[in-house]
Every structure is written in C-alpha cells, then in structure tokens.
Coordinates of C-alpha atoms and ligand atoms in Angstrom, one line a residue:
X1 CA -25.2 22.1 -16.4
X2 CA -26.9 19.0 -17.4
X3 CA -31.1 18.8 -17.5
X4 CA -31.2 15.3 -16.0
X5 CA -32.3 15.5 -11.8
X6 CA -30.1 13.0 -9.9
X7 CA -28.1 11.3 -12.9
X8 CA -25.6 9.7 -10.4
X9 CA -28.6 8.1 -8.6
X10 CA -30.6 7.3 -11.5
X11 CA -28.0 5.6 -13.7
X12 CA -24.9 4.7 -11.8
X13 CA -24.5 0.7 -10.3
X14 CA -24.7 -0.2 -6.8
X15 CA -21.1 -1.2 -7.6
X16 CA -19.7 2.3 -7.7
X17 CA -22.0 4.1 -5.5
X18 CA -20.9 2.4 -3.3
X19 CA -17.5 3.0 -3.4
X20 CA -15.5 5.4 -1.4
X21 CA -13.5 8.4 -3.4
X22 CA -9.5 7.6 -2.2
X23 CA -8.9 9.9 0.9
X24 CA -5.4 10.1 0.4
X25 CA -5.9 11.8 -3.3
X26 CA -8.7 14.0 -1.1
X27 CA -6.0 15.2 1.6
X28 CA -3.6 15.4 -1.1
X29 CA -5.3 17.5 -3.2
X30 CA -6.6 19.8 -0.6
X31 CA -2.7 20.2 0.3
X32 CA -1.8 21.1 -3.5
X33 CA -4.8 23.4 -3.8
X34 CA -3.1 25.6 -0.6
X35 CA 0.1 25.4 -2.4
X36 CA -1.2 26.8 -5.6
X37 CA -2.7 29.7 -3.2
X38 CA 0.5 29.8 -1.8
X39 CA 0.6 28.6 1.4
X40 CA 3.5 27.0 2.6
X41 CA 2.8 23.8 3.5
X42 CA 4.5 20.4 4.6
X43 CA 3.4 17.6 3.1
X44 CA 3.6 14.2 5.1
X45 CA 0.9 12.7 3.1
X46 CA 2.5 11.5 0.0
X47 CA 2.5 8.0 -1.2
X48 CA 5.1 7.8 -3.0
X49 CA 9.0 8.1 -2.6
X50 CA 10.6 11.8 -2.5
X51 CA 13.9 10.5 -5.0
X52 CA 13.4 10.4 -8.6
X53 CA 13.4 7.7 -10.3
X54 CA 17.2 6.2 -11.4
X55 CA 19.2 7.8 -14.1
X56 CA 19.5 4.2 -15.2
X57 CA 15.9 4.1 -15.5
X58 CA 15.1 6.4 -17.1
X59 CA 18.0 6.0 -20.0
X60 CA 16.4 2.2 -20.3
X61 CA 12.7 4.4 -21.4
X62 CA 14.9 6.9 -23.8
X63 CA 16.2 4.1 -25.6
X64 CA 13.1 2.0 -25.8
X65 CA 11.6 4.9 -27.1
X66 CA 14.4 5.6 -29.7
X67 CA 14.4 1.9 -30.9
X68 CA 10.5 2.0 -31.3
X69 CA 9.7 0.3 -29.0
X70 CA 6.1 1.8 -28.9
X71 CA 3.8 -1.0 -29.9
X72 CA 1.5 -3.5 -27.9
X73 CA 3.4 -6.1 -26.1
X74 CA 2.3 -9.3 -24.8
X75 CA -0.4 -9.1 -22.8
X76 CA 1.1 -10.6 -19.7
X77 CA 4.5 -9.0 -19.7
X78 CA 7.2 -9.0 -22.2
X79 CA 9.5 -12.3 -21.4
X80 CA 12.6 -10.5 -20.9
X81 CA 10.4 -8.5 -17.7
X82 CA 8.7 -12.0 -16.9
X83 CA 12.3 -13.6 -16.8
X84 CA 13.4 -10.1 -14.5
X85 CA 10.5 -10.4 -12.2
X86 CA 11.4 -14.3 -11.8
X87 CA 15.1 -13.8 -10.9
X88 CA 13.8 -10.9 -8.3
X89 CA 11.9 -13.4 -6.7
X90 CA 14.8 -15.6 -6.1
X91 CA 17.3 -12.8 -5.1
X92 CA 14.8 -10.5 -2.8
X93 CA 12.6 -13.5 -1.4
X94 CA 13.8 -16.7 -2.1
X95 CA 10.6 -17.5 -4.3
X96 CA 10.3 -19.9 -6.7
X97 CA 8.3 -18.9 -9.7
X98 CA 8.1 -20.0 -13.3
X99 CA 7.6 -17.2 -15.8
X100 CA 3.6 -18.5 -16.9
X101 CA 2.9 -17.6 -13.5
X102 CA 3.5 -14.2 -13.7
X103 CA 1.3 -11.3 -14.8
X104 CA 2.7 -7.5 -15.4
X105 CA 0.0 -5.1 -14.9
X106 CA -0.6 -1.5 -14.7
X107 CA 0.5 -0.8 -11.0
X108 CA 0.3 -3.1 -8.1
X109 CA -3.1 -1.5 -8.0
X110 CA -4.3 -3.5 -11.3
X111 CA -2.8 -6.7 -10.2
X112 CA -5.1 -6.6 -6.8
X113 CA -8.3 -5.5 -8.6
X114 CA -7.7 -8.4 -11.4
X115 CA -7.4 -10.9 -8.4
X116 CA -10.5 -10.2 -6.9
X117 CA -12.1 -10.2 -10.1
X118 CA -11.0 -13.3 -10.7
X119 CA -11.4 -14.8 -7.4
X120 CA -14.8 -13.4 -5.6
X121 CA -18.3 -13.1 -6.4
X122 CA -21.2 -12.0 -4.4
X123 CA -21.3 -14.0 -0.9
X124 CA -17.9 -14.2 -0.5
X125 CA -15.9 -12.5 2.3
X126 CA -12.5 -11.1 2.1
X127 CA -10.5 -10.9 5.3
X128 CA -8.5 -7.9 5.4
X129 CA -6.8 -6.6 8.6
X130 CA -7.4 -2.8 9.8
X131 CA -5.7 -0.4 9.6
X132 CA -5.5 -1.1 5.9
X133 CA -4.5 0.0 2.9
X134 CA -7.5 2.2 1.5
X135 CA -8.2 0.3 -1.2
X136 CA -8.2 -3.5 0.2
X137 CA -12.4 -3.0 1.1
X138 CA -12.7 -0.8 -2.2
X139 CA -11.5 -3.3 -4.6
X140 CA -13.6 -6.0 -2.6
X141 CA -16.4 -4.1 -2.9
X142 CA -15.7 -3.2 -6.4
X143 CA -15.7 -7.4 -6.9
X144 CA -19.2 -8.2 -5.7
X145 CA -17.6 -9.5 -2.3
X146 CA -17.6 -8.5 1.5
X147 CA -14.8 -7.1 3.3
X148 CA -14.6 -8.7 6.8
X149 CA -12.5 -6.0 9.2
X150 CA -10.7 -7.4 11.7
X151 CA -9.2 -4.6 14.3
X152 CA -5.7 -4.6 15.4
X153 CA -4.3 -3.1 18.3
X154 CA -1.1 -0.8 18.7
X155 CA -0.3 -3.4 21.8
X156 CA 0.0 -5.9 19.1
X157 CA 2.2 -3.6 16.6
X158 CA -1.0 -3.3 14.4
X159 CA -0.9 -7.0 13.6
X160 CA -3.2 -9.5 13.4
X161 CA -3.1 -12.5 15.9
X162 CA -4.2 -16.3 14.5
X163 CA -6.9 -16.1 17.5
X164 CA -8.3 -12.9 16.0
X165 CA -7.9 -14.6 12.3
X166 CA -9.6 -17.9 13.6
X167 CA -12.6 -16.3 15.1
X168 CA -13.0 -14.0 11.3
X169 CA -13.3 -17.4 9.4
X170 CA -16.6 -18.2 8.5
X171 CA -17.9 -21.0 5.7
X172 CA -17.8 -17.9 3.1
X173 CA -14.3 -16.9 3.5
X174 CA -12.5 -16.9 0.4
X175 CA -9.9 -14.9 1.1
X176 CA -7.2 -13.3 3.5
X177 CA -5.4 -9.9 2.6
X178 CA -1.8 -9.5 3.9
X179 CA 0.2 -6.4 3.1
X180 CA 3.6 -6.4 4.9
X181 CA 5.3 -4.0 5.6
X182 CA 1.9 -2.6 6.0
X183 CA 0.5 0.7 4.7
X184 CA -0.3 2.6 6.6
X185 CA 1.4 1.1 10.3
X186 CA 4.7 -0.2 9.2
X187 CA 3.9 -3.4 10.5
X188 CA 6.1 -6.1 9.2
X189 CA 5.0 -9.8 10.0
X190 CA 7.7 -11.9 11.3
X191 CA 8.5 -15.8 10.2
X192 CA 7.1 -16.7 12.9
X193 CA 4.1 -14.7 12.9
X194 CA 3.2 -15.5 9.0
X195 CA 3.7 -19.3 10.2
X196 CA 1.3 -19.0 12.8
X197 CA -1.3 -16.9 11.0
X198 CA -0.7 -20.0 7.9
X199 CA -1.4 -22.7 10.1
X200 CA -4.7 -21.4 11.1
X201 CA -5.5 -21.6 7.5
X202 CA -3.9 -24.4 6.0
X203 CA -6.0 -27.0 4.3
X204 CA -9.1 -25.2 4.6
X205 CA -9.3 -23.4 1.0
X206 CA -8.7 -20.0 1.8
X207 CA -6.7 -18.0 -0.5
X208 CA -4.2 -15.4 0.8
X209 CA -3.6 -12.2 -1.0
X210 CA -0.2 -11.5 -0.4
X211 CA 0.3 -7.2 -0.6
X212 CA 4.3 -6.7 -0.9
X213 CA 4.9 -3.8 -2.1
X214 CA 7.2 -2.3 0.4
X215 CA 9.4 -5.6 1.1
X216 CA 12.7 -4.1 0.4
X217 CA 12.0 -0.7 2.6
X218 CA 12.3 -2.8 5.9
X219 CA 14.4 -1.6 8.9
X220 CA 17.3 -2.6 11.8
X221 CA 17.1 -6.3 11.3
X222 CA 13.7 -7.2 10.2
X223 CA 13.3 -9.1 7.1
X224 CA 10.2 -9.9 5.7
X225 CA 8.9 -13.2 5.1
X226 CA 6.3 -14.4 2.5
X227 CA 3.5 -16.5 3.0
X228 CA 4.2 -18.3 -0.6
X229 CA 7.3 -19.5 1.1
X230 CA 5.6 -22.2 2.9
X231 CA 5.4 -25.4 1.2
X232 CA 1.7 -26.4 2.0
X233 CA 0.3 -22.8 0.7
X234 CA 2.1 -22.9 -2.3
X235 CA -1.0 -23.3 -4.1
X236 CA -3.1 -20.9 -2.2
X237 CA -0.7 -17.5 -1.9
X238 CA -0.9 -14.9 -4.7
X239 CA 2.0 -12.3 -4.5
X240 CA 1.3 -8.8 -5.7
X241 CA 4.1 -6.2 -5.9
X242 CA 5.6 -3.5 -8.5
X243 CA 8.9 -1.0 -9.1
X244 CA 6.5 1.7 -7.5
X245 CA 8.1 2.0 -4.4
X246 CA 11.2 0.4 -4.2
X247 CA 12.4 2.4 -7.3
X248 CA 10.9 6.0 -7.2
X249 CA 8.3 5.0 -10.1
X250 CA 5.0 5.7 -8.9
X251 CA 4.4 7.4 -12.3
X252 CA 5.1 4.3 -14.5
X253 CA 2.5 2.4 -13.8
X254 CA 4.4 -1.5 -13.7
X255 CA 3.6 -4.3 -11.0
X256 CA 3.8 -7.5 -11.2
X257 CA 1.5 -10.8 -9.7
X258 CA 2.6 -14.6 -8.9
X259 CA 0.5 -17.0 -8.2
X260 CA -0.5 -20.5 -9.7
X261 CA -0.9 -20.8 -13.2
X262 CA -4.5 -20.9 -13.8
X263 CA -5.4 -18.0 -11.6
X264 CA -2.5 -15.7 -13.6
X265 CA -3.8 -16.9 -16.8
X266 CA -7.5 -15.7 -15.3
X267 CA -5.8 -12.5 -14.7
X268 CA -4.6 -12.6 -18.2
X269 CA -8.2 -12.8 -19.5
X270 CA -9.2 -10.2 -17.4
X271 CA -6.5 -7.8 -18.2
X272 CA -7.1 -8.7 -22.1
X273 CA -10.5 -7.8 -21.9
X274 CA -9.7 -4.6 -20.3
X275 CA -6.6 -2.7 -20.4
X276 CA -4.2 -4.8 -22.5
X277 CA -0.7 -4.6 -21.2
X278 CA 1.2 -2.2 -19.2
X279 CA 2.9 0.5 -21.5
X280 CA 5.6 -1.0 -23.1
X281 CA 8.3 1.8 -22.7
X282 CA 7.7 1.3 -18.8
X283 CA 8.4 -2.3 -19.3
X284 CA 11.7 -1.8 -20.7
X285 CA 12.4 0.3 -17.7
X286 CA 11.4 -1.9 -14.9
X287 CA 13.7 -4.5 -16.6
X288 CA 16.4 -2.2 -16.3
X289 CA 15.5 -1.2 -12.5
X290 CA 15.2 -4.9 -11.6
X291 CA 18.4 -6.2 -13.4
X292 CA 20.2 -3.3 -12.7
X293 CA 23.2 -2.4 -9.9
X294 CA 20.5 -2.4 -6.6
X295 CA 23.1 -0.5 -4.4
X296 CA 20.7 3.0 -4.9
X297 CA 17.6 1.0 -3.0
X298 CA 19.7 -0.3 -0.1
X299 CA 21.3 3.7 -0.1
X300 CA 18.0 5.1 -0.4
X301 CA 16.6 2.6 2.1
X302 CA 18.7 3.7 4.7
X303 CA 18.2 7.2 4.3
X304 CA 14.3 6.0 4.9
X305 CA 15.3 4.4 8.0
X306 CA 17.2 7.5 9.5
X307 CA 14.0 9.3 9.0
X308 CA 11.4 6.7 10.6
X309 CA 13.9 7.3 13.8
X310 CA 13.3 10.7 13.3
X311 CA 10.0 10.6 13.2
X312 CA 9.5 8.0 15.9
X313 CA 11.8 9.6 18.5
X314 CA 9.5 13.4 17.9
X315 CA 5.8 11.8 17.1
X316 CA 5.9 10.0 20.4
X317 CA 7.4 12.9 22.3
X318 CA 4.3 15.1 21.7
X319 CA 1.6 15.0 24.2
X320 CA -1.5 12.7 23.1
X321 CA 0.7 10.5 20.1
X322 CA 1.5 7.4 20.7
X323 CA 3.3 5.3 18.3
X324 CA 4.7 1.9 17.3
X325 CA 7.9 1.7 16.0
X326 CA 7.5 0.9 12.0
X327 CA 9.4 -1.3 10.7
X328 CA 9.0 -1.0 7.2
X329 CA 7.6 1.3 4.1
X330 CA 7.8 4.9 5.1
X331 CA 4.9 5.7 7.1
X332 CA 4.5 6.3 10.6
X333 CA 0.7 5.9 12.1
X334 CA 0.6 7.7 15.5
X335 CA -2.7 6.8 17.7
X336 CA -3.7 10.8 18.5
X337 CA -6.9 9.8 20.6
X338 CA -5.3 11.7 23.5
X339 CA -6.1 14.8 22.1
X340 CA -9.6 14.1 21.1
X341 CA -11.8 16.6 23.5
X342 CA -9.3 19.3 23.6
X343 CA -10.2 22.2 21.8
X344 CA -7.8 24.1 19.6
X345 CA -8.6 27.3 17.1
X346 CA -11.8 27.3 18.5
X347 CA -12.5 23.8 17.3
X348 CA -13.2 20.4 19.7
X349 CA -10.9 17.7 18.0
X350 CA -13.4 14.8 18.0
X351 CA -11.4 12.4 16.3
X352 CA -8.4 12.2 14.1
X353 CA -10.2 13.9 10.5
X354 CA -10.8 17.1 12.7
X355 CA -6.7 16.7 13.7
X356 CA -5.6 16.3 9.8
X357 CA -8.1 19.4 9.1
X358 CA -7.1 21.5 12.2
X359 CA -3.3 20.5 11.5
X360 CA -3.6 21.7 7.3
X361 CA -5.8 24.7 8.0
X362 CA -3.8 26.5 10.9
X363 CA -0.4 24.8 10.6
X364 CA 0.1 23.7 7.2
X365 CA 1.2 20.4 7.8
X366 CA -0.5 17.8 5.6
X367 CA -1.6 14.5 6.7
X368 CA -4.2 12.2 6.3
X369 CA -6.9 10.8 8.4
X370 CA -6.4 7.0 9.9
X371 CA -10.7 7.0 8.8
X372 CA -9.4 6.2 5.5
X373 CA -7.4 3.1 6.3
X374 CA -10.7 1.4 9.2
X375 CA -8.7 3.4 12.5
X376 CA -9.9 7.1 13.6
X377 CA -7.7 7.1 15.9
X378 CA -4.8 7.8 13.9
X379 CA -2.9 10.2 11.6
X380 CA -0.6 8.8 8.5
X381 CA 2.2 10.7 8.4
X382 CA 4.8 9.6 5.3
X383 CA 8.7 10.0 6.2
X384 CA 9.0 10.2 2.3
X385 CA 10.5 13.9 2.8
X386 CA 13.8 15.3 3.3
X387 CA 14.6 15.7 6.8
X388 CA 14.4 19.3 7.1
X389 CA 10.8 19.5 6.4
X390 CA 10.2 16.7 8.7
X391 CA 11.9 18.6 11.7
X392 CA 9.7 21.7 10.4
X393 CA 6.3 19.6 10.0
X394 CA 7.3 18.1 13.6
X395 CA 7.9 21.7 14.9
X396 CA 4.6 22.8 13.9
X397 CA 2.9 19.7 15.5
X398 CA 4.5 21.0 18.8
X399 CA 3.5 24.0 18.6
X400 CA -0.4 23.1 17.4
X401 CA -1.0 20.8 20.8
X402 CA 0.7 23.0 22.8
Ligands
PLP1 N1 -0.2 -1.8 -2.2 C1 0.1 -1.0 -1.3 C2 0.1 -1.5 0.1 C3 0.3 0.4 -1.6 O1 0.6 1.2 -0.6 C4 0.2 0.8 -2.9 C5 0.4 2.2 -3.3 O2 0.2 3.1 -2.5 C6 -0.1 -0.1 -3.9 C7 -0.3 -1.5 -3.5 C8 -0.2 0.2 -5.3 O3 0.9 0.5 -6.0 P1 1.0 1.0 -7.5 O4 1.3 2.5 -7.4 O5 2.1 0.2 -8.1 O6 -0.3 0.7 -8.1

C-alpha cells in the first residue's frame, strides 16, 4: 500500500486522467474472470478473428527467428515489407503509393495515435462519426485535440450524411475520421457515398483519417472504396491499416500507414522517439501474409459472411433488437432500446450496459455495451465465433427477453 493520499490526482496529467480505460478489454476481462471460475460463457465480444493465424505465417516468423533475424530494423519498415505493403495497395485497393510514404508500426493502433500526434494540437477538432471505434475520441484526446461527435442513425445504416458533415465543420476542424467497414456497425461507405462526403471537404484543408482495417472482410457485393482514391484528396487522405484482421494476427502487433511524404516521415520522428520499429520477426511474417497465396482470406471471409446472416436473420427476430444489415468486419450492432424499461432478474434495463451486465451475469453471453463506441442504445456482438456458439449465445438471448 503506498503512504501517498490521492497519487493519481496529485501527479498524473490532465492528458491521461482524462482518458477512458478501453470497455471492450473491461467486458472482456470480466467474461475471462467467469471462465476462470468456471462458468460457461459465450463470448461475442472479441476483437479479433476466431482462426489462427496461417501456417504460412507463422513458418515466415520460425525462419526469421532461425536466420537471426532478431535485431532492430529500420525504423519505418524493413523495404522488402514497405515494397509488400505497396503492391497490397495496388492489388486490394487500386492505391498508388511509393514506399517513402509508408510507415510500419506496432498495430494499426500506433499508426492512428502517431497521426494525431503529428497532426493536432490543442484547439483543434477532430470529426469522428458515432458509433465509433473506442479509441477514435481517446487517441484525440490523448493528442491535445477535441473530438467532435457526430450521431448517426440506423435509418441511415450508421453512416454519416455530407449534410450532417457540413454542419460539423467549423474554422478549427482539422480533421475527419473514417473507418469503413466500421467497428462497431458494419457500415461500409459506398463510392458514391465517400464522393459525396469528399466533396463537402475538398479544398478546404481538412485532413481525412482513413481507418481500413477491415477492407477485405466486406460482404454480398459491396466493395469498399477509399477516400485516397480521389484525385483532388490525394494530398489530404492518410490510410491506416494492418495484418490484424485480415490475417488472424491480432497478437503481432504490424500495421501499416500511407499518406504524403512529409506527414509519414513526421510519423517516423515520432515513432523514433518512442517505440522504434515494430518487432522484426513480425515483420518478416506480414511479408509473408501479404505476398503470400490470399485464397485462406477470401475462404475465411466467406465463412464470416455465413455467420453475419446468421446473426442478422436471429438478432432481429428477437423482440426489442433491431438491426442493420453489416456489411463488413464481423460485428453486428443491434439497437436494443426496445427493451429498456422492462425488468428482468429483478433488474429495470435502463439502457444497453445494464443489458451487457444482465446478459453476462444470468446468461453468460458476453457482449459489450454500444456506451463504449458514443451509442447506448446498442450491444456489439462479434460473429468472430464458430457457428455453434453463436446459435447457443442467440438461444440464450431468446430465452433472457422472453
Ligand atoms: N482500427 C479499427 C477500426 C479496429 O477495430 C482496430 C482493432 O480493433 C484497430 C484499428 C487496431 O488494430 P491493431 O490491433 O492492428 O492495432
């Protein structure tokens, strides 16, 4: 026990107190703490793919390894990852980028929080579209900066419309976050809609921070289009994504930024000064998922796509949820507001973090409150599970609002 009263208020920054702790990890945790006891719970409140990560893969690490390949690399990105990353581009989204505009960092996570660093300071606002991914407002924060919410609607598919992104821009807006396919809705932007949300920005120096992590878990025949695509914003879009998702390999800790020259090399500083590069046996792997045979992520993306049917078909069959079809990642955000006021176990559900708690506690299902990502009216619930425990968690949904 330490002697000193208050330490956190005495001596930590305005910067961290006020931060929010991730409650996905919070949710999460809670769910492995039952399972330790164990309780036998469902868990629809991972981040992260259920498949391991390809055998390929991981023979690309075991060989680094056994060459020594154990030493610091170039900060940025070793080239032969840089010159991977670049030919992804091209193949995946028909983006030109040289390899000096490319940064590898720890996680798609690192490559957000360096551009923020580099791009915002105090005064500047950051627009960033609810619901959004928990850590858009965090990292903001985290930068000196103010997040500006904008609140979408399930009418609209959870996406923002140019009228709702005209009337956010004010004199201080430095920025526009776009992450699609969206975590936590699904959401994926259409040409057209990226066009129409670009032309509202176009020539007026606002940078857009382009989140696209999940852009080859898309479904039927949606295919997502990036902002950097368009000529005129071609100095303006950054592009942030990573092997995280696509490949099974949350744990590795590799994602990747594009963007003009000066604002990577910003990010390079930044990185320098911090954590150096991202582990170098990790490296050699996401060369070997990127160049590698990509018939596992369109088998694996399929499988996803069963699931969200799944999942859409029962979630909106259940008194009270209402949902939008997602059409990309693998989450699926029912609104639950219909059974707020009802009282089960005793409880009144007032909003949607009494639902996740009444839903873990009694029935075992794990979920996470849509509080985390700016909408409490909604529960995340990740397909990234095999079927069977979906149909189980969505059996003991049923029989909780019964
Ligand atoms: N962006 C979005 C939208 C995410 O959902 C995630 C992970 O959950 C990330 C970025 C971060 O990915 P990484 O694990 O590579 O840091």
């Amino acid at each position: 026990m330490s002697n000193i009263l208050n330490p956190e208020e005495k001596y930590l920054t305005r910067r961290v107190l006020s931060m929010q702790e991730s409650q996905t990890m919070r949710i999460s945790n809670l769910a492995n703490k039952m399972k330790a006891e164990g309780k036998d719970i469902v868990s629809l409140s991972a981040g992260e793919p259920d498949f391991p990560t390809p055998d390929n893969v991981n023979q690309a690490a075991i060989a680094a390894i056994n060459a020594g390949f154990t030493r610091y690399t170039a900060n940025a990105g070793i080239p032969e990852l840089k010159k991977a990353i670049v030919a992804k581009f091209k193949r995946d989204n028909s983006l030109d980028f040289q390899e000096n505009q490319i940064i590898v960092s720890n996680g798609g996570k690192q490559t957000l929080a360096n551009t923020f660093l580099a791009l915002c300071e105090e005064g500047d606002e950051v627009i960033v579209p609810a619901p959004y991914w928990v850590s858009f407002p965090e990292m903001v924060r985290l930068a000196s900066a103010t997040p500006v919410i904008v609140h979408t609607t399930l009418e609209h598919e959870y996406k923002m419309t140019p009228e709702q992104l005209e009337a956010a821009i004010t004199p201080k807006t430095k920025i526009l976050v776009l992450n699609s396919p969206s975590n936590p809705t699904g959401s994926v932007y259409s040409e057209t809609e990226v066009r129409n949300l670009m032309k509202v920005i176009e020539g007026r120096e606002i940078f857009v921070v382009s989140d696209e992590m999940y852009d080859m878990l898309v479904y039927g025949d949606v295919r997502p289009f990036s902002p950097a695509r368009i000529p005129a914003m071609k100095d303006w879009v950054i592009v942030s994504n990573g092997v995280s998702k696509t490949y099974a390999m949350t744990g590795w800790r590799i994602g990747y930024l594009a963007g003009p020259k000066w604002l990577i090399d910003a990010c390079d500083k930044i990185q320098s000064q911090t954590t150096s590069n991202a582990n170098a046996i990790a490296q050699k792997a996401a060369v070997a998922a990127l160049n590698g045979d990509q018939g596992i992520v369109e088998e694996r993306r399929a499988e996803f796509e069963k699931r969200r049917d799944y999942m859409y078909e029962a979630l909106n069959s259940i008194p009270g949820f209402k949902t939008a079809l997602p059409m990309g990642a693998f989450y699926i955000f029912p609104d639950v507001s219909g059974v707020f006021g009802q009282t089960f176990n005793g409880v009144v559900m007032k909003d949607s973090a009494d639902v996740a708690e009444y839903l873990l506690k009694v029935h075992f299902v794990a979920t996470v409150p849509g509080d985390a990502f700016g909408a409490p009216e909604n529960l995340r619930l990740s397909y990234a599970a095999s079927i069977a425990s979906l149909e189980e968690a969505i059996n003991r949904i049923r029989r909780a609002f019964k």
